[in-house]
PDB file of C-alpha atoms in Angstrom:
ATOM      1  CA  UNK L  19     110.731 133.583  94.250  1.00  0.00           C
ATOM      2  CA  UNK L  20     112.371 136.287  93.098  1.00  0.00           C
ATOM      3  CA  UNK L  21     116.486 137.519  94.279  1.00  0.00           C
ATOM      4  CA  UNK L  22     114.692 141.435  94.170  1.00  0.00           C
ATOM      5  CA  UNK L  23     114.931 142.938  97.515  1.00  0.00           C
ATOM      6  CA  UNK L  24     111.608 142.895  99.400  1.00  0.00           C
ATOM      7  CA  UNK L  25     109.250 145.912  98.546  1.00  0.00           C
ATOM      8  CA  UNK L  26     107.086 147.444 100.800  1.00  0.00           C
ATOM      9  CA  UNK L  27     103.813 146.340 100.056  1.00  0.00           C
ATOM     10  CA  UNK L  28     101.570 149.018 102.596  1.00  0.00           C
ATOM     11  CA  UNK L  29     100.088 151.351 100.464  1.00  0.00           C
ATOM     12  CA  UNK L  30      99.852 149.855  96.978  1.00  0.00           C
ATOM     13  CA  UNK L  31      98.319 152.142  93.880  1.00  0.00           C
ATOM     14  CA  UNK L  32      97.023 150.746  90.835  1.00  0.00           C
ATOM     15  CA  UNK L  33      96.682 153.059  87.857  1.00  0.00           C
ATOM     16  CA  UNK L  34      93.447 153.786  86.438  1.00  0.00           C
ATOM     17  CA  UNK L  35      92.694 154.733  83.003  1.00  0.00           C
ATOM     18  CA  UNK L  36      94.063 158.154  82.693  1.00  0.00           C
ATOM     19  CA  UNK L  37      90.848 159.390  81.969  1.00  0.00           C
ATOM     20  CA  UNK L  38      89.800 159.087  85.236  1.00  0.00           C
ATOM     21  CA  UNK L  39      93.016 159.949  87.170  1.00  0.00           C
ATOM     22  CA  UNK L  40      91.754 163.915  87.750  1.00  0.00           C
ATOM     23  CA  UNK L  41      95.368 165.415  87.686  1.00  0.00           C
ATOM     24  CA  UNK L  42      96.648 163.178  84.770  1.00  0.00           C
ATOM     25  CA  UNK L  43      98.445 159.943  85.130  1.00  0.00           C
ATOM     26  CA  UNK L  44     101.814 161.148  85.714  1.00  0.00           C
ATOM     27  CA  UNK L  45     100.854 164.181  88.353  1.00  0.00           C
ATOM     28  CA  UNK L  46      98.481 161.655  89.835  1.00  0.00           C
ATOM     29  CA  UNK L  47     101.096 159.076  90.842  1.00  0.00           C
ATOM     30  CA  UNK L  48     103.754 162.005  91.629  1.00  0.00           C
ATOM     31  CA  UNK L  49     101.171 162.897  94.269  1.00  0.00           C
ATOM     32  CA  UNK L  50     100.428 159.887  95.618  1.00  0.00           C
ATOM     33  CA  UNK L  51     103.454 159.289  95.962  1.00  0.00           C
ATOM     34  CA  UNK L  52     104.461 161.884  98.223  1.00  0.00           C
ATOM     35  CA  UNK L  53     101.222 161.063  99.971  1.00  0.00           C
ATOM     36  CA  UNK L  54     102.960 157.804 100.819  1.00  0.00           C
ATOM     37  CA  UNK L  55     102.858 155.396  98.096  1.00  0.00           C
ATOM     38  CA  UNK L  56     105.248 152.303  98.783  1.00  0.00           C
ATOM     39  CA  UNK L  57     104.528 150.644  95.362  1.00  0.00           C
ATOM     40  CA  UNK L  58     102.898 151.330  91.602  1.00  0.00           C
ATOM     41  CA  UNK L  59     101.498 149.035  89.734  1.00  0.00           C
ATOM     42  CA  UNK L  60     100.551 150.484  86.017  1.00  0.00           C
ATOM     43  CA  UNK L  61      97.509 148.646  84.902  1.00  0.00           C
ATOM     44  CA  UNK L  62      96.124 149.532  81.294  1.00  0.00           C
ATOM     45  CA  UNK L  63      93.167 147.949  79.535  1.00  0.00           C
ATOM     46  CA  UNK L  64      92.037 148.315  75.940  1.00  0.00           C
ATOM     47  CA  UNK L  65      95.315 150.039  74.753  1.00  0.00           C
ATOM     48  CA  UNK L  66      98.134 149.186  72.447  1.00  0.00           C
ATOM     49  CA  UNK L  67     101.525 147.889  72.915  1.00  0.00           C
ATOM     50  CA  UNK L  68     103.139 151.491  71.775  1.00  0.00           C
ATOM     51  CA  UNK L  69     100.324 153.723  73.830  1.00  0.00           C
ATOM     52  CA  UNK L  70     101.022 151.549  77.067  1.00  0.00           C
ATOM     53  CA  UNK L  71     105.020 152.190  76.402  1.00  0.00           C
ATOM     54  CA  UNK L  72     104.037 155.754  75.990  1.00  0.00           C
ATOM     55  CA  UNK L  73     102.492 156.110  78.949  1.00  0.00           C
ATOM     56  CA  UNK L  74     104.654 154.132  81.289  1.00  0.00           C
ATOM     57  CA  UNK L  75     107.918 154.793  80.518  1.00  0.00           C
ATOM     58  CA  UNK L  76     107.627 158.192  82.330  1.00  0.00           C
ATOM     59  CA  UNK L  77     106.036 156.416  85.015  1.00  0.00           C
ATOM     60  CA  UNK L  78     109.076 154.051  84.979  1.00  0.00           C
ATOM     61  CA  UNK L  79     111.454 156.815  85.230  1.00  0.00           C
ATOM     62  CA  UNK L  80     109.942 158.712  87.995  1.00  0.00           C
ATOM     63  CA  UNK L  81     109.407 156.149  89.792  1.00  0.00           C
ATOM     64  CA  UNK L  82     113.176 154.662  89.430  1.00  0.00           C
ATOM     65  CA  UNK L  83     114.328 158.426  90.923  1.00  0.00           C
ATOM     66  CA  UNK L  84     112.004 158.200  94.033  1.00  0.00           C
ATOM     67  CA  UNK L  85     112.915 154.918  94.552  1.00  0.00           C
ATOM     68  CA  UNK L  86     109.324 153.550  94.299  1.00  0.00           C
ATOM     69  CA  UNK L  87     109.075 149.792  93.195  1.00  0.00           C
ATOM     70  CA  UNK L  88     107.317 149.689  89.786  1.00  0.00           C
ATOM     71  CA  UNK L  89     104.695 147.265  88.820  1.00  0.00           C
ATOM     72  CA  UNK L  90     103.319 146.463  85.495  1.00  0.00           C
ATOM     73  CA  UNK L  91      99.744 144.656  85.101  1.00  0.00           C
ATOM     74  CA  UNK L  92      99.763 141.679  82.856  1.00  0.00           C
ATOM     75  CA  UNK L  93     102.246 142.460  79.868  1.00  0.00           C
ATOM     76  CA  UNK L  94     105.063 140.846  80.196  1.00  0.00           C
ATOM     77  CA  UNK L  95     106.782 142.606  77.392  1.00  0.00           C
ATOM     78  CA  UNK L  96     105.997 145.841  78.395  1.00  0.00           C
ATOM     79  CA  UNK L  97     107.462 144.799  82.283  1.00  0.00           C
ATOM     80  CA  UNK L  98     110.968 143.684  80.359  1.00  0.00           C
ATOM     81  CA  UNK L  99     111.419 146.416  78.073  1.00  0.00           C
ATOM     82  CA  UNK L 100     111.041 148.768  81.117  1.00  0.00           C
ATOM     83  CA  UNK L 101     113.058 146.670  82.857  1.00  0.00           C
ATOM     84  CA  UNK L 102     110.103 147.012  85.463  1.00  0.00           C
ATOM     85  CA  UNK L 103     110.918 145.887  89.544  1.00  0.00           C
ATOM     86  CA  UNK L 104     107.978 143.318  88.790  1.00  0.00           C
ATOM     87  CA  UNK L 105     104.914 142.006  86.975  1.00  0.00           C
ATOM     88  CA  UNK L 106     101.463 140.981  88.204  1.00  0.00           C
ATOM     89  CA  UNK L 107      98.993 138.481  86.613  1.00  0.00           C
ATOM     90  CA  UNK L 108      95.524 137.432  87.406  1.00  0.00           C
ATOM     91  CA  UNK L 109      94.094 133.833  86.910  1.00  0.00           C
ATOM     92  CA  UNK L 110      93.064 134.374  83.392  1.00  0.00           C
ATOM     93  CA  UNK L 111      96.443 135.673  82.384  1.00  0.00           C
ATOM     94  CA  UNK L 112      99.817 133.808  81.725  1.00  0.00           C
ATOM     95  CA  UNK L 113     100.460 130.827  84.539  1.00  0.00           C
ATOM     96  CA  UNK L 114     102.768 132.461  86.847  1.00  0.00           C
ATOM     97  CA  UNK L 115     105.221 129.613  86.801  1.00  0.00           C
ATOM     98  CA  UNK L 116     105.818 130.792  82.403  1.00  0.00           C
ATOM     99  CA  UNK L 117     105.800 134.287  83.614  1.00  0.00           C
ATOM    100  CA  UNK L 118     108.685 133.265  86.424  1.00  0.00           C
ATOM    101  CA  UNK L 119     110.508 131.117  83.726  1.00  0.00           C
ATOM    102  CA  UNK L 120     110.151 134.534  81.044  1.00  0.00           C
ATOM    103  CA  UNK L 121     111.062 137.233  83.544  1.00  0.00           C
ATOM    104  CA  UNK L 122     113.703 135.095  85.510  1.00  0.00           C
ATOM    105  CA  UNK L 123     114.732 135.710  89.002  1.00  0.00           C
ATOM    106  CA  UNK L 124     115.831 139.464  89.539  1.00  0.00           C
ATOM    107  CA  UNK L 125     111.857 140.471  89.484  1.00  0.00           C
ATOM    108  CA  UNK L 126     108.808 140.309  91.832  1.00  0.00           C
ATOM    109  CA  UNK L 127     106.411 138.340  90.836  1.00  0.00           C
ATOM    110  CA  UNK L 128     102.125 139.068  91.670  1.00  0.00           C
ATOM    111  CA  UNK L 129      99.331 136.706  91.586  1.00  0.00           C
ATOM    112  CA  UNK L 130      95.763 137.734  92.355  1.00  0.00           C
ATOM    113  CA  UNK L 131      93.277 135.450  94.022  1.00  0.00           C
ATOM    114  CA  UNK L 132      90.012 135.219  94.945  1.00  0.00           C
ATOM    115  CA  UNK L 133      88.619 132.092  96.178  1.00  0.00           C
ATOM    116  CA  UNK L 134      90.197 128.951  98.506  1.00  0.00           C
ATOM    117  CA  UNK L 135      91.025 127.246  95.265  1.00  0.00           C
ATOM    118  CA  UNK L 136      93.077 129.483  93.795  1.00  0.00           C
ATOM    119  CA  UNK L 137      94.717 130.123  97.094  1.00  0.00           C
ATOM    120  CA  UNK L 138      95.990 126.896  97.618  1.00  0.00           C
ATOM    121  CA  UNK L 139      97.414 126.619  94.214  1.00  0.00           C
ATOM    122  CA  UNK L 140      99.514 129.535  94.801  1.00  0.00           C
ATOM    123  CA  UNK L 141     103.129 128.630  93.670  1.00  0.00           C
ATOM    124  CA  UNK L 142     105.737 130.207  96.155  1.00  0.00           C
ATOM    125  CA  UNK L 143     108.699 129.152  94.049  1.00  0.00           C
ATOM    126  CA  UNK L 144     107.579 131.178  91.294  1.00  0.00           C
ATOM    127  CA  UNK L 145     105.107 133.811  92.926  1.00  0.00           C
ATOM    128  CA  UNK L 146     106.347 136.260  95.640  1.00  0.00           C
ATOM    129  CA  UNK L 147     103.117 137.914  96.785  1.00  0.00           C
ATOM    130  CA  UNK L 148      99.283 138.004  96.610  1.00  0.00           C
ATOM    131  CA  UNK L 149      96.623 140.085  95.977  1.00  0.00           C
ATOM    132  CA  UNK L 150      93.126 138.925  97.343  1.00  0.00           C
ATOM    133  CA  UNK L 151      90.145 140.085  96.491  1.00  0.00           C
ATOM    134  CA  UNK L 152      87.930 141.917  95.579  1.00  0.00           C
ATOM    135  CA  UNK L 153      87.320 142.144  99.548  1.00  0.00           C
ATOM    136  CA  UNK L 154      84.749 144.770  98.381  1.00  0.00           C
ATOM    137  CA  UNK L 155      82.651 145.510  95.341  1.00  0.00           C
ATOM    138  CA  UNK L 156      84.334 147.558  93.572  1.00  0.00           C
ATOM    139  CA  UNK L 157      83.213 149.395  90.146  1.00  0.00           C
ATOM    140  CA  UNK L 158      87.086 149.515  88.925  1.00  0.00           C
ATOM    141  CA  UNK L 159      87.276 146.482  87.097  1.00  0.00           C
ATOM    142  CA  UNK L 160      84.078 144.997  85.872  1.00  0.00           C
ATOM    143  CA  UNK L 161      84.835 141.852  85.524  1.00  0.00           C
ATOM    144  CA  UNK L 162      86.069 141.386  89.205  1.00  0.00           C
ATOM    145  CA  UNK L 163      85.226 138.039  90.851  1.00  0.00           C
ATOM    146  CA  UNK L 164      82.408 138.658  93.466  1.00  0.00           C
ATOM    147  CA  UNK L 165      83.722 140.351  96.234  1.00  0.00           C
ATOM    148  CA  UNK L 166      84.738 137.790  99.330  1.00  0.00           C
ATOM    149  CA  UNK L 167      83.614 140.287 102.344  1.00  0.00           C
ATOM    150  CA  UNK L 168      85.700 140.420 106.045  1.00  0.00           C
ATOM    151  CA  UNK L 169      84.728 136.324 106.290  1.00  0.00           C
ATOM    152  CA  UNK L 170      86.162 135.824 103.138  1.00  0.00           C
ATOM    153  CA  UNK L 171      89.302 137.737 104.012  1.00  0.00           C
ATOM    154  CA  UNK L 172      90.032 136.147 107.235  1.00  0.00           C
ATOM    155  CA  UNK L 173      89.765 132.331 105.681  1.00  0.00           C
ATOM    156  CA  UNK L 174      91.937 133.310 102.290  1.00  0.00           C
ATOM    157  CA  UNK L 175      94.356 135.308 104.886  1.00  0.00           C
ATOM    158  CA  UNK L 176      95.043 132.192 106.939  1.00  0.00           C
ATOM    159  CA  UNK L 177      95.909 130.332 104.032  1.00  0.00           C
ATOM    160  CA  UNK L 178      98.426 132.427 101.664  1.00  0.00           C
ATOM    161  CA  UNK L 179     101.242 131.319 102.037  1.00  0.00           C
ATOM    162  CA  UNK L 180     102.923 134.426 101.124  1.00  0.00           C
ATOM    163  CA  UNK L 181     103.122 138.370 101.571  1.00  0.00           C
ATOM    164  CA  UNK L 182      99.463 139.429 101.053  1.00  0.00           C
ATOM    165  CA  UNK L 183      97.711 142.463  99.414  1.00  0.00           C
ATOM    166  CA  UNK L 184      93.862 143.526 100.117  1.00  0.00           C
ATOM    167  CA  UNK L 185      92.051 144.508  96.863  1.00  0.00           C
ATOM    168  CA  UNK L 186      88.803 146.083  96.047  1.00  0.00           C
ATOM    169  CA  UNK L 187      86.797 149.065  97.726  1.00  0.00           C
ATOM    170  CA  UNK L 188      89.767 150.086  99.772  1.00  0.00           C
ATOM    171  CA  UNK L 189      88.891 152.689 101.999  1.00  0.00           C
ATOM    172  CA  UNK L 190      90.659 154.201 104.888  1.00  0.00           C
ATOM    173  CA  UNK L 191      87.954 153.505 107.033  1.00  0.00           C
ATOM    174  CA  UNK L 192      87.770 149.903 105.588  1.00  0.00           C
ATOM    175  CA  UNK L 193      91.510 149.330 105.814  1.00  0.00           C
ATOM    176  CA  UNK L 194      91.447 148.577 109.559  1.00  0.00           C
ATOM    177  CA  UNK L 195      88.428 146.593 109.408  1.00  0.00           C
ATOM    178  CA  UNK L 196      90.413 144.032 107.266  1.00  0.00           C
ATOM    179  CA  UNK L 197      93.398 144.227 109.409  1.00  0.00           C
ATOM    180  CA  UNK L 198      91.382 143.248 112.243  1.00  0.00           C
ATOM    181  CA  UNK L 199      89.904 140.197 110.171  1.00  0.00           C
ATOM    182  CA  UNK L 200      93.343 138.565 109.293  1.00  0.00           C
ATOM    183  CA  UNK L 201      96.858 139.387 108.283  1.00  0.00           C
ATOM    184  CA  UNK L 202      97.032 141.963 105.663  1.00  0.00           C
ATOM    185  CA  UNK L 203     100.656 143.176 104.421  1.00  0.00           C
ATOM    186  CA  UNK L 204      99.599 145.563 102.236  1.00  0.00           C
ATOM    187  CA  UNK L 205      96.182 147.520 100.522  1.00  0.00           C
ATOM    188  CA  UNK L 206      95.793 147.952  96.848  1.00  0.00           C
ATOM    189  CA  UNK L 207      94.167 150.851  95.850  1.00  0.00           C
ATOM    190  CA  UNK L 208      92.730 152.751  92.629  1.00  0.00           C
ATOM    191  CA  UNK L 209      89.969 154.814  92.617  1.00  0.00           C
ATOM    192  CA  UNK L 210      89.990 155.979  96.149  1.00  0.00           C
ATOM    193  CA  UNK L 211      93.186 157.447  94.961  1.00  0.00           C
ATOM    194  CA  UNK L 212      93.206 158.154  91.580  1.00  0.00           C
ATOM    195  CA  UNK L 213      89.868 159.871  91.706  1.00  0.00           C
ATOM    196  CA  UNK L 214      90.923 161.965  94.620  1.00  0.00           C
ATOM    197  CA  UNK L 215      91.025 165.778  94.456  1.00  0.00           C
ATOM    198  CA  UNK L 216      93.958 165.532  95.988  1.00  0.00           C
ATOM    199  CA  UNK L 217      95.663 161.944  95.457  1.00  0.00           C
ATOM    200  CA  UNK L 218      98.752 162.841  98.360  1.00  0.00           C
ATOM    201  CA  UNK L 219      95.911 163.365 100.709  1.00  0.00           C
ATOM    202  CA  UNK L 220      93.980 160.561 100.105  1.00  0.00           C
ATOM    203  CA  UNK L 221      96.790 158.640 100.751  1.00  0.00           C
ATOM    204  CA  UNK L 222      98.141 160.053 103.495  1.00  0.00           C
ATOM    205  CA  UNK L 223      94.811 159.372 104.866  1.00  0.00           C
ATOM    206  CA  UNK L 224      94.771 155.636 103.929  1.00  0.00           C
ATOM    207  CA  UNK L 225      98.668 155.421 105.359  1.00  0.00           C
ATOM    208  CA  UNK L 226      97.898 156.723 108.554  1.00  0.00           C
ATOM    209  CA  UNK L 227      95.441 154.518 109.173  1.00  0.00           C
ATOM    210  CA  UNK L 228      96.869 151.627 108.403  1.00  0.00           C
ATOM    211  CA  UNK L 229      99.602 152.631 110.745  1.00  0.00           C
ATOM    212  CA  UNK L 230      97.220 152.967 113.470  1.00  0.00           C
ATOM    213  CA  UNK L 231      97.594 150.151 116.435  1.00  0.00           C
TER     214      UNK L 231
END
């Protein structure tokens, strides 16, 4: 685990393809942000090495003056040169235990799962949260394991071992329904965001109901 003070893992936005963020990537997180955000992750697929530094360094600068933990997807590289607050993998990326050894101890570390299996593999020496899911389809990332439902959620909940994340067709009005399933430390969200008309809305919206007794 890592020696990085806890983040707050309520309200967690993922980055979409800045395409499809309606107010540009930048604006859009600045929005969210004061919407509520706790954490950004930036996630990029099917870009360069210099286009993702492009694009995230003002992400990592913003974020670093509102005080906003800052994620980056996958690339290690990318997560060191921005000297990034941590770095999340999936199953098909670099074992987490090489990413721990590469990034050392002074940053979080992410794992996604999304089955039993992978859950009780989880490494809490070198992993210091989880994101499960997808609990919902979800048209974000195609090639998303199948999505586990509220069942799902409640049997991979009572196993993590660790701070956990819901992923995957986060909605306000699904947020609670997942809470109610199992413990839940935190939502990951993209498109319900990022596609928003107005991203500090949306979640303020998502925030306030997770707050809800």
């Amino acid at each position: 685990m890592s020696t990085h003070p806890p983040i707050d893992l309520s309200l967690y936005l993922v980055t979409d393809a800045p395409e499809r963020c309606g107010h540009g990537l930048l604006e859009t997180v600045q929005r969210a942000v004061r919407g509520g955000v706790t954490v950004v992750q930036y996630r990029r697929e099917n870009a360069g090495y210099a286009e993702m530094l492009q694009e995230a360094r003002p992400l990592r600068e913003y974020l670093r003056r509102a005080g906003i933990p800052f994620i980056v997807n996958n690339e290690v590289e990318l997560a060191l040169e921005l000297q990034a607050d941590g770095i999340h993998v999936g199953q098909a990326d670099m074992p987490v235990e090489q990413v721990r050894r590469l990034v050392g101890p002074g940053m979080v570390v992410g794992i996604s799962v999304s089955n039993a299996g992978e859950m009780r593999a989880v490494d809490p020496a070198a992993a210091d949260y989880v994101g499960c899911g997808p609990v919902f389809t979800t048209a974000t990332k195609p090639d998303a394991a199948p999505a586990i439902g509220l069942e799902g959620w409640a049997e991979l909940s009572a196993l993590c071992p660790l701070p956990l994340v819901a992923i995957g067709g986060i909605t306000a009005a699904r947020a609670r329904a997942i809470r109610a399933a199992g413990r839940c430390d935190g939502f990951a969200v993209v498109s319900a965001i990022c596609s928003a008309a107005d991203p500090a809305a949306a979640a303020a919206e998502i925030l306030s109901t997770i707050h809800q007794p």
